[in-house]
Amino acid sequence: MENASNTHQGPNAALPGRLKEKARELGFALSGIAPATAADGFPRFRDWLARGFAGEMSYLHTQGDARRHPDSILGTVRSVLMVGMEYGERGQPPPPAPEEPTPNPSLKGGEPDLRSPDTARESEEALHAFTPSLKGGGWGVGASASSGRVAAYAAGPDYHRYIWDRLNALAAWLEAEAPGCHTEAVADTAPLLERDFARRAGLGWVGKNTMLIHPRRGSFFFLGAVLTDLELATDDPFLNSHCGTCTACLDACPTRAFPEPFVLDATKCISYLTVELRSEIPVALRGPMGNWLYGCDVCQDVCPWNRKRTGGGEGTAGAGGFPYDPEMARLDPVELLGLDATAFRERFKKTSLWRNRRPGLLRNAAIVLGNVGDERALPALERALADADGLIREAARWAIERIRQRISSVKSDSPSSSST
């Protein structure tokens, strides 16, 4: 017997397909529909919070129970449309992973079967590929403009605003096509376990690095959702992980932020440290940060599934996906240290980097300069010692001491000093 609630079946049987086509027109390369039932991953999420892995992200605790079911967002919800928008420099392959995966034809989708005879060697290769050496000047003395790296998702406009506009347009389209239905567009800030519903909607599986991975498009995409009280035909979920025996992401993490596969300790994650953490970054984690100024992509860069990204075909982004600005992908930390509050606001107000505000980003800039080790950064760091913000001053002091220690070490190791 048909449920008496608003199902909009019959003449609207083709609506799911048209909805996904509209999503593609708006730039969402991936789309799928999941039933609006309790989140499968909620018990794991609650355990993750209990283990203290959320750090200072108190809002995750505050909204914890709300993530149990999407009806906390839309009380009458029956279906969840999940969408994915690609970000990063499309058309350019990501940096190579430590080893080429060998496809196993017996596994659906050509799952990589990485049987590493020497996991330690792979880990060392990955760390050398994505963490700069501080010997002999770090990242090229004199090339400070390229020494501060920004995660790909932040190298463009504020993704919250960009995706919100398109999700709201998608929700408005659905309401126009099915008069009387109710919708709610959500992106990032709502209490929804996005990856859980994206997996159930057929967008991919959750990898060992906790990122959602699509077999053709990898993991470089944002997730968004449109909740509705329409009962729409759902897509087949991804039931299993296709990471195989690969541990490239776990081995390559500079700060060892994965205590076990599929679990991230955010308090050690470079993205958390450089974006979410408002206090001083633990000294033990500063060196492993390398030249990451805002966010981190290491565990995605080394993923074999990101090397297999193909694009095109089904699910091609209609509007080209998220705008990528290569000039924002590399920022000069010396220049950043010279920005006052007004200049900082003018430059970053409409970007994701605004989230960290001036104290956080300049703190990160000082740490990057300390890791680079170029003594020509000392004047900028010394000026930062007079900054009104204590967070910036502390990071500048640390960086100055680190650079001076390096200079002293280089001098003591030089042939002239050893011969005297």
Short mmCIF file of C-alpha atoms in Angstrom, two decimals, residues 273-419:
data_model
loop_
_atom_site.label_atom_id
_atom_site.label_comp_id
_atom_site.label_asym_id
_atom_site.label_seq_id
_atom_site.Cartn_x
_atom_site.Cartn_y
_atom_site.Cartn_z
CA LEU A 273 46.72 22.42 12.47
CA THR A 274 46.86 25.09 9.77
CA VAL A 275 43.11 25.76 9.39
CA GLU A 276 41.09 24.80 12.46
CA LEU A 277 43.54 25.20 15.34
CA ARG A 278 43.35 28.70 16.82
CA SER A 279 46.13 28.28 19.38
CA GLU A 280 49.84 27.52 19.07
CA ILE A 281 50.75 24.56 16.88
CA PRO A 282 52.59 21.91 18.95
CA VAL A 283 56.33 22.31 18.42
CA ALA A 284 56.80 18.61 17.64
CA LEU A 285 54.45 18.92 14.64
CA ARG A 286 55.89 22.11 13.16
CA GLY A 287 58.83 20.57 11.34
CA PRO A 288 56.74 17.84 9.68
CA MET A 289 54.41 20.57 8.36
CA GLY A 290 57.09 21.38 5.80
CA ASN A 291 55.90 24.13 3.48
CA TRP A 292 52.17 23.63 3.98
CA LEU A 293 50.77 27.08 4.60
CA TYR A 294 47.07 26.22 4.57
CA GLY A 295 45.69 22.70 4.46
CA CYS A 296 47.42 19.61 3.11
CA ASP A 297 46.98 17.25 0.14
CA VAL A 298 49.67 14.63 0.82
CA CYS A 299 47.34 11.70 1.52
CA GLN A 300 45.43 12.49 -1.67
CA ASP A 301 48.49 13.19 -3.81
CA VAL A 302 49.91 9.73 -3.16
CA CYS A 303 46.63 7.85 -3.63
CA PRO A 304 46.79 5.54 -6.69
CA TRP A 305 43.13 6.26 -7.43
CA ASN A 306 43.99 9.91 -8.00
CA ARG A 307 46.60 8.80 -10.52
CA LYS A 308 43.84 6.92 -12.33
CA ARG A 309 41.57 9.96 -12.68
CA THR A 310 40.14 10.03 -16.18
CA GLY A 311 37.22 12.47 -16.28
CA GLY A 312 34.97 12.66 -19.31
CA GLY A 313 32.17 10.26 -20.07
CA GLU A 314 29.34 9.86 -17.63
CA GLY A 315 29.26 12.51 -14.95
CA THR A 316 31.38 15.09 -16.76
CA ALA A 317 31.16 18.45 -15.02
CA GLY A 318 28.84 20.62 -17.06
CA ALA A 319 30.07 23.99 -15.83
CA GLY A 320 33.72 23.02 -15.45
CA GLY A 321 33.75 22.40 -11.71
CA PHE A 322 35.33 24.62 -9.07
CA PRO A 323 37.48 27.53 -10.32
CA TYR A 324 41.18 26.92 -9.68
CA ASP A 325 43.64 29.81 -9.25
CA PRO A 326 47.25 28.59 -9.59
CA GLU A 327 48.53 31.85 -8.12
CA MET A 328 46.78 31.02 -4.86
CA ALA A 329 48.26 27.53 -4.74
CA ARG A 330 51.66 29.00 -3.85
CA LEU A 331 51.92 32.05 -1.60
CA ASP A 332 54.96 33.98 -0.41
CA PRO A 333 55.12 33.69 3.41
CA VAL A 334 57.43 36.72 3.64
CA GLU A 335 54.84 38.82 1.85
CA LEU A 336 52.10 37.48 4.13
CA LEU A 337 54.00 38.56 7.23
CA GLY A 338 53.88 42.12 5.91
CA LEU A 339 50.08 42.27 5.67
CA ASP A 340 48.27 44.38 8.24
CA ALA A 341 44.65 43.66 9.15
CA THR A 342 43.21 45.84 6.39
CA ALA A 343 45.45 44.42 3.66
CA PHE A 344 44.74 40.88 4.83
CA ARG A 345 41.00 41.45 4.69
CA GLU A 346 41.13 42.95 1.20
CA ARG A 347 43.18 40.07 -0.13
CA PHE A 348 41.48 37.07 1.45
CA LYS A 349 37.95 38.07 2.45
CA LYS A 350 36.35 36.18 -0.44
CA THR A 351 38.55 33.09 -0.14
CA SER A 352 38.67 30.06 2.15
CA LEU A 353 41.85 31.43 3.71
CA TRP A 354 39.75 34.06 5.46
CA ARG A 355 38.54 31.29 7.79
CA ASN A 356 41.89 31.23 9.58
CA ARG A 357 41.97 35.01 9.95
CA ARG A 358 45.21 36.95 10.02
CA PRO A 359 46.73 35.49 13.24
CA GLY A 360 46.36 31.89 12.07
CA LEU A 361 47.67 32.37 8.54
CA LEU A 362 50.62 34.52 9.61
CA ARG A 363 51.43 31.99 12.34
CA ASN A 364 51.57 29.37 9.59
CA ALA A 365 53.70 31.64 7.38
CA ALA A 366 56.29 32.03 10.12
CA ILE A 367 56.46 28.26 10.65
CA VAL A 368 56.91 27.65 6.92
CA LEU A 369 59.80 30.13 6.88
CA GLY A 370 61.36 28.36 9.85
CA ASN A 371 61.14 25.08 7.97
CA VAL A 372 62.50 26.54 4.74
CA GLY A 373 65.50 27.79 6.69
CA ASP A 374 66.45 30.71 4.43
CA GLU A 375 68.28 33.34 6.47
CA ARG A 376 66.98 36.05 4.14
CA ALA A 377 63.61 35.62 5.85
CA LEU A 378 65.05 36.82 9.16
CA PRO A 379 64.25 40.55 8.67
CA ALA A 380 60.56 39.80 8.04
CA LEU A 381 60.44 37.45 11.01
CA GLU A 382 62.16 39.98 13.26
CA ARG A 383 59.58 42.61 12.29
CA ALA A 384 56.88 40.09 13.17
CA LEU A 385 58.24 40.01 16.73
CA ALA A 386 56.60 43.40 17.18
CA ASP A 387 53.18 42.26 15.92
CA ALA A 388 50.24 42.97 18.21
CA ASP A 389 49.15 39.33 18.11
CA GLY A 390 50.94 36.96 20.46
CA LEU A 391 50.30 33.93 18.26
CA ILE A 392 52.29 35.53 15.43
CA ARG A 393 55.08 36.67 17.75
CA GLU A 394 55.54 33.20 19.23
CA ALA A 395 55.73 31.53 15.81
CA ALA A 396 58.19 34.17 14.60
CA ARG A 397 60.47 33.55 17.61
CA TRP A 398 60.40 29.82 16.92
CA ALA A 399 61.21 30.33 13.24
CA ILE A 400 64.10 32.70 13.98
CA GLU A 401 65.62 30.24 16.42
CA ARG A 402 65.21 27.39 13.93
CA ILE A 403 66.89 29.33 11.13
CA ARG A 404 69.77 30.40 13.39
CA GLN A 405 70.28 26.82 14.53
CA ARG A 406 70.45 25.74 10.91
CA ILE A 407 72.97 28.47 10.07
CA SER A 408 75.08 27.43 13.04
CA SER A 409 74.87 23.78 12.01
CA VAL A 410 75.90 24.55 8.42
CA LYS A 411 78.88 26.56 9.63
CA SER A 412 80.01 23.84 12.02
CA ASP A 413 79.78 21.25 9.25
CA SER A 414 81.74 23.32 6.73
CA PRO A 415 85.32 22.18 5.81
CA SER A 416 86.83 25.45 7.02
CA SER A 417 85.36 25.10 10.50
CA SER A 418 86.39 21.45 10.81
CA SER A 419 89.98 22.21 9.81
#
